[in-house]
mmCIF file of C-alpha atoms in Angstrom:
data_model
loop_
_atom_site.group_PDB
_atom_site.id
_atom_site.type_symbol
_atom_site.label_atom_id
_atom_site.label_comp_id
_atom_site.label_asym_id
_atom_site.label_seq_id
_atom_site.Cartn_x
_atom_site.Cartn_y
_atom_site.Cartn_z
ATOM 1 C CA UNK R 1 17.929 -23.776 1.316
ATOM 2 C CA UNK R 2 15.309 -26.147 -0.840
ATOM 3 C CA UNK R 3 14.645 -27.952 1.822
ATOM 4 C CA UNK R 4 13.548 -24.442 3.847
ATOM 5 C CA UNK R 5 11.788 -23.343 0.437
ATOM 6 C CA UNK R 6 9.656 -26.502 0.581
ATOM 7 C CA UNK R 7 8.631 -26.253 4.288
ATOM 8 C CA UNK R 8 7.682 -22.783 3.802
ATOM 9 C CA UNK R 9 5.430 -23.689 0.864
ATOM 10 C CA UNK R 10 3.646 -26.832 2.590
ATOM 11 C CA UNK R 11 3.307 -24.426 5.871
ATOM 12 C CA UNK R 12 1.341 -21.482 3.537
ATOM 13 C CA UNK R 13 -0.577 -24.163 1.664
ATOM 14 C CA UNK R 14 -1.777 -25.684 5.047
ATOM 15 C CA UNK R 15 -2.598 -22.773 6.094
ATOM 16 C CA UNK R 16 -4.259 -21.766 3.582
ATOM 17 C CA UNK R 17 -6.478 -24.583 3.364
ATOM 18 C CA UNK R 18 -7.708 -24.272 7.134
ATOM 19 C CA UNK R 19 -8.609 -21.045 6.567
ATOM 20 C CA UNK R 20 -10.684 -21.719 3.290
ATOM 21 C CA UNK R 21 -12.219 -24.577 5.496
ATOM 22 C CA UNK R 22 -12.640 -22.905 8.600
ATOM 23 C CA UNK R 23 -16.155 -21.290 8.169
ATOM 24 C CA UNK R 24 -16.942 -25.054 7.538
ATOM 25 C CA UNK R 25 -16.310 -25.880 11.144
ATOM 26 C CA UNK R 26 -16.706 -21.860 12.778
ATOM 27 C CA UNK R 27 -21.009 -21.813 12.371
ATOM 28 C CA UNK R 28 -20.732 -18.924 15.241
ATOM 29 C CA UNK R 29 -21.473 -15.455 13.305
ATOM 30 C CA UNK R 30 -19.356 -13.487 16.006
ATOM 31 C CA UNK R 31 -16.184 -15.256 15.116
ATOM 32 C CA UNK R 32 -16.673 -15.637 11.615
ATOM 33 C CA UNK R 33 -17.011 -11.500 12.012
ATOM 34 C CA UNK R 34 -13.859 -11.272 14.539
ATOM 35 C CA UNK R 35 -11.785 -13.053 11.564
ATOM 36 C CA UNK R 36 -13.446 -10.880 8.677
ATOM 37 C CA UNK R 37 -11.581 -7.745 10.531
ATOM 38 C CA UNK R 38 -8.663 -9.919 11.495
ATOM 39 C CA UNK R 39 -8.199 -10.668 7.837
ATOM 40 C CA UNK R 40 -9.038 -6.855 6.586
ATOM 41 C CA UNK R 41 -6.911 -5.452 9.022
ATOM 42 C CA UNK R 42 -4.289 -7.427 7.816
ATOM 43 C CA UNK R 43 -4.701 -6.356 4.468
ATOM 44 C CA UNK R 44 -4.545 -2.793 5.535
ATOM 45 C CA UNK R 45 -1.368 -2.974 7.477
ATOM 46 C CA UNK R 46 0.430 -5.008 4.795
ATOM 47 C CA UNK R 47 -0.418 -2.215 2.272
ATOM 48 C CA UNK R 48 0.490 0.840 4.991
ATOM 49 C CA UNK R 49 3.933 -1.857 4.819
ATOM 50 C CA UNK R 50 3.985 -1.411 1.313
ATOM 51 C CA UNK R 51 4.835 2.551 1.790
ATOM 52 C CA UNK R 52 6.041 2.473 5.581
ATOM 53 C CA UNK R 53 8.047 -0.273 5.840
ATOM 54 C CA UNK R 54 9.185 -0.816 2.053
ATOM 55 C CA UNK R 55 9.171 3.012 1.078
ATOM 56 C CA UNK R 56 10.449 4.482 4.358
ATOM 57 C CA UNK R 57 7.666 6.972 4.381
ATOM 58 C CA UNK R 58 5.405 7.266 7.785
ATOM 59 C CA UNK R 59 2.401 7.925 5.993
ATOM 60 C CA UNK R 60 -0.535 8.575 8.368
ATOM 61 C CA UNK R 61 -2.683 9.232 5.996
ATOM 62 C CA UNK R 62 -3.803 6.263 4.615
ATOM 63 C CA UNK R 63 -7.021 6.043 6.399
ATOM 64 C CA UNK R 64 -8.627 8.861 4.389
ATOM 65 C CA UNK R 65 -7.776 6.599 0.673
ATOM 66 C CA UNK R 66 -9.717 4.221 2.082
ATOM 67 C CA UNK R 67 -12.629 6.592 3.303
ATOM 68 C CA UNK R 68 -12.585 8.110 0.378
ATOM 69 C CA UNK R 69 -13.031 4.892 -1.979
ATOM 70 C CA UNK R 70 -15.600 3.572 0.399
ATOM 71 C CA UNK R 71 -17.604 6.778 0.232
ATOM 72 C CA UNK R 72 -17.230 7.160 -3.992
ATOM 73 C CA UNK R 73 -18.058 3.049 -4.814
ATOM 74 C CA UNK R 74 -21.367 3.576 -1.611
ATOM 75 C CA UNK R 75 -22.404 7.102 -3.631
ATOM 76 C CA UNK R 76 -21.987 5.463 -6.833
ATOM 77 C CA UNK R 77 -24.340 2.727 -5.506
ATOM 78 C CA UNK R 78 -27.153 4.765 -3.890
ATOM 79 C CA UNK R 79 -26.983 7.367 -6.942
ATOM 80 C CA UNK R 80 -26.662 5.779 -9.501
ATOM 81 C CA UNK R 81 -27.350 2.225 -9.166
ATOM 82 C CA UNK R 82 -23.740 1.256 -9.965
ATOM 83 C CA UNK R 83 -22.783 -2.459 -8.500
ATOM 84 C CA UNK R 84 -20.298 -1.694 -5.859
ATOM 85 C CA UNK R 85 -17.915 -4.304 -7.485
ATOM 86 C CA UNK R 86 -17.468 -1.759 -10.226
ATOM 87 C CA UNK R 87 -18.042 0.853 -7.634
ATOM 88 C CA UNK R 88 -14.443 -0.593 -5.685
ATOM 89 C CA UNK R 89 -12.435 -0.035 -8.789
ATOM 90 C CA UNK R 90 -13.846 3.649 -9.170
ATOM 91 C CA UNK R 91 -13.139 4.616 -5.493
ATOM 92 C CA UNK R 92 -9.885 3.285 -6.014
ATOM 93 C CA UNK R 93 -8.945 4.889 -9.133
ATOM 94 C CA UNK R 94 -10.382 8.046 -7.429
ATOM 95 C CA UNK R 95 -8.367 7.550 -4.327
ATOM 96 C CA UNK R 96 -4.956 7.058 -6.613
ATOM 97 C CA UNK R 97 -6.009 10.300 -8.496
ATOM 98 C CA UNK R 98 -6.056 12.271 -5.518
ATOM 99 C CA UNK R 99 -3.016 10.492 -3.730
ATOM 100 C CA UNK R 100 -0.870 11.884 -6.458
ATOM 101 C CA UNK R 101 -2.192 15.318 -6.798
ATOM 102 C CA UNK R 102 -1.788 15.121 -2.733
ATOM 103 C CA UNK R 103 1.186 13.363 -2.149
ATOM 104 C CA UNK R 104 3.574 14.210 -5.286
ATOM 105 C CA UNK R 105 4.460 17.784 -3.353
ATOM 106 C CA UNK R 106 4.474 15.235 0.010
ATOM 107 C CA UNK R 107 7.047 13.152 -1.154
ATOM 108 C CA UNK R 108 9.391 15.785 -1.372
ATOM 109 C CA UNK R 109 9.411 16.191 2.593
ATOM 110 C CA UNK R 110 11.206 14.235 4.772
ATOM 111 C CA UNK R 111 10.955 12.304 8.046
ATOM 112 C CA UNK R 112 8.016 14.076 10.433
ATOM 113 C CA UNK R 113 7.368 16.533 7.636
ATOM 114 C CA UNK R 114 5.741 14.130 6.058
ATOM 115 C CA UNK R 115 3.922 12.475 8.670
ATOM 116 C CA UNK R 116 2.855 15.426 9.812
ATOM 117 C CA UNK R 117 1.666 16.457 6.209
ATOM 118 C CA UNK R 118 -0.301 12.852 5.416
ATOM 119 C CA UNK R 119 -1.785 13.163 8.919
ATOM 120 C CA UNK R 120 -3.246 16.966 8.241
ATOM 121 C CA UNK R 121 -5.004 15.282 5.021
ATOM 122 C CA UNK R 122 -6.232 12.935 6.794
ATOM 123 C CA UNK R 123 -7.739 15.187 9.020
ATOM 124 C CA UNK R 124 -9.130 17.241 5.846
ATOM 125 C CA UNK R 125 -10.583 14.241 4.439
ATOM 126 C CA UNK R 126 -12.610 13.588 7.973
ATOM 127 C CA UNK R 127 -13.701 17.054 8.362
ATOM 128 C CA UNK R 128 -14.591 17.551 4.918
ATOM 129 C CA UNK R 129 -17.065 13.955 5.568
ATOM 130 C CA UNK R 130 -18.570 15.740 8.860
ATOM 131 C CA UNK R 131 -19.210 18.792 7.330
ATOM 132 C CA UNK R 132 -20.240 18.173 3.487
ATOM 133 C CA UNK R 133 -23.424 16.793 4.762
ATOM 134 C CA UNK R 134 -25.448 17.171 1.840
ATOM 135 C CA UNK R 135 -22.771 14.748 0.128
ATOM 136 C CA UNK R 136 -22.146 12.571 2.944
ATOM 137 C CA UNK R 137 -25.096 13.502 5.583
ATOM 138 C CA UNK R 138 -22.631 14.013 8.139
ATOM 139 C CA UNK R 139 -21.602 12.015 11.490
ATOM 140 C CA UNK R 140 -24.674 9.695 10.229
ATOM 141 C CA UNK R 141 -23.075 8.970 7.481
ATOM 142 C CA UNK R 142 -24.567 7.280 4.325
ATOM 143 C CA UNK R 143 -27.514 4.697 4.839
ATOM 144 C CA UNK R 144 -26.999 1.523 2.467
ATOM 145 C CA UNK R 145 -30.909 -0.475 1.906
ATOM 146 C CA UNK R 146 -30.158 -4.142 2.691
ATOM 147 C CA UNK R 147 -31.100 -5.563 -0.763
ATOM 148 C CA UNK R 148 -28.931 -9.065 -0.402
ATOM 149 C CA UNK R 149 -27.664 -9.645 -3.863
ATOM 150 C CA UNK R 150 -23.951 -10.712 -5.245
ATOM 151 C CA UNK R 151 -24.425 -7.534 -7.369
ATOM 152 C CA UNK R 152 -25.242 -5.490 -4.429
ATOM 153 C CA UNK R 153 -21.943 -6.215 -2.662
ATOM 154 C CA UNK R 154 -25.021 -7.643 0.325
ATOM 155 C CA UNK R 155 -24.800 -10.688 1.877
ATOM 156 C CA UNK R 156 -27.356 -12.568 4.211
ATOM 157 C CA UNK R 157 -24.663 -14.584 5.982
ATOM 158 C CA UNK R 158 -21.238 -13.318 6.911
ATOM 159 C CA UNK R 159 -19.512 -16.097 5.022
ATOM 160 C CA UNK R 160 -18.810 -14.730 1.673
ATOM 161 C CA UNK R 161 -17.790 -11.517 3.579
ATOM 162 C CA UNK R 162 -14.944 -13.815 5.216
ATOM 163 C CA UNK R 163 -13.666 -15.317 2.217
ATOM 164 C CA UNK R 164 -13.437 -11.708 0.458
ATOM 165 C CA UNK R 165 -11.691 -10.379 3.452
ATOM 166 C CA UNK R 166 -9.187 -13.662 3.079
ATOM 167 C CA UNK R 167 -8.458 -13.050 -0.373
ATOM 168 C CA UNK R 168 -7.901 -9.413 -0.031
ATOM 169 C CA UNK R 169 -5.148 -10.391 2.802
ATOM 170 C CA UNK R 170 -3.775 -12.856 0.294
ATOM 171 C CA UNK R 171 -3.363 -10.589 -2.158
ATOM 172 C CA UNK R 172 -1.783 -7.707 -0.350
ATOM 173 C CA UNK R 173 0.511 -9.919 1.425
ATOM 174 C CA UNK R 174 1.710 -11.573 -2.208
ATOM 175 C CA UNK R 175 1.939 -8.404 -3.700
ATOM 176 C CA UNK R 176 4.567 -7.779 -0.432
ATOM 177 C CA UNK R 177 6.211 -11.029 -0.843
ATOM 178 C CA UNK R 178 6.596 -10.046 -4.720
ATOM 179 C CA UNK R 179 7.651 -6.709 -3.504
ATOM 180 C CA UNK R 180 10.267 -7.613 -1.382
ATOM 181 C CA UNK R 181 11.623 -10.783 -3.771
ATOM 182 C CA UNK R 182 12.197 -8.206 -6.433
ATOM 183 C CA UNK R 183 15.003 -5.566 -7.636
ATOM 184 C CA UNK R 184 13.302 -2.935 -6.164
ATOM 185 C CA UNK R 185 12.041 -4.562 -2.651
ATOM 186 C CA UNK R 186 16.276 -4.558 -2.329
ATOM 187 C CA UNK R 187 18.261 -1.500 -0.510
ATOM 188 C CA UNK R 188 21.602 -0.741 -1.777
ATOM 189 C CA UNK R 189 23.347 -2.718 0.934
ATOM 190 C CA UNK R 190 22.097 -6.049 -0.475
ATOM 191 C CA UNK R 191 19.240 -6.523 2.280
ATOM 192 C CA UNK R 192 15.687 -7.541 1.366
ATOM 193 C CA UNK R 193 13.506 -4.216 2.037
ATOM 194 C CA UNK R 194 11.412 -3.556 4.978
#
């Protein structure tokens, strides 16, 4: 069982270390970019785990909490000259204000009730970014100025983009290990969750 343990840890920590030294080696901009969305997409479906696969719920809404705190940290920005780092922590406070008031009455459904239900906000949440055009100027959607700065969130290379994307996968997938390691990532019959 140790002996497992240990191999597991030296195989994450080499890992690891390849891909904090792979932009090193990768100078090609389309693959550092192809591995930015591998990594962020890996993020997202290891939080969509989080309630699907730990919580049993088919949410299909999850889309719209990230649409949502993308649109609230770029308004922030282009309004009111808030740094989109702080501007990430709004939209996300935002989007967990609104998943309760949404989802509280959602969580009482079951199986493709509630499917159904996340999917229709999700739906609402798209429309309501078409169509609220003086908020969100439409299908155009919101144009950022490229003003490179750390403060700005605005990069001139792609490679501090990568590692962001690689800690972001990092942490979600901890945050699963953690979940899943703990009392409440176990089911009553003794099985790890998921």
């Amino acid at each position: 069982m140790e002996r497992d343990l240990s191999r597991k840890a030296v195989f994450l920590s080499t890992s690891l270390a390849i891909l904090f030294l792979l932009p090193i080696f990768a100078r090609n901009a389309y693959y550092l970019h192809v591995l930015i969305f591998i990594f962020l997409y890996a993020g997202l479906s290891g939080a969509w785990n989080i309630v699907g696969g730990y919580g049993g719920q088919f949410s299909l809404g999850n889309a719209a909490f990230f649409g949502i705190g993308a649109y609230c940290s770029t308004l922030l920005y282009l309004n009111l000259g808030v740094s989109p780092w702080l501007g990430m922590l709004v939209g996300a406070i935002l989007a967990v204000i609104i998943s309760v008031l949404i989802f509280y009455p959602c969580f009482k459904l079951k199986g493709v009730f509630f499917a159904l239900a996340t999917l229709a906000f999700g739906e609402v949440i798209n429309q309501v970014s078409i169509y609220w055009r003086s908020l969100t100027r439409g299908s155009l959607g919101v144009m950022i100025p490229f003003e490179p700065a750390l403060g700005n969130f605005l990069f001139e290379t792609k490679y501090p983009y990568y590692y962001i994307s690689l800690i972001f996968m990092v942490l979600v997938m901890s945050l699963s290990y953690w979940i899943e390691n703990s009392k409440n990532g176990i089911f009553s019959d003794g099985h790890p969750g998921g």
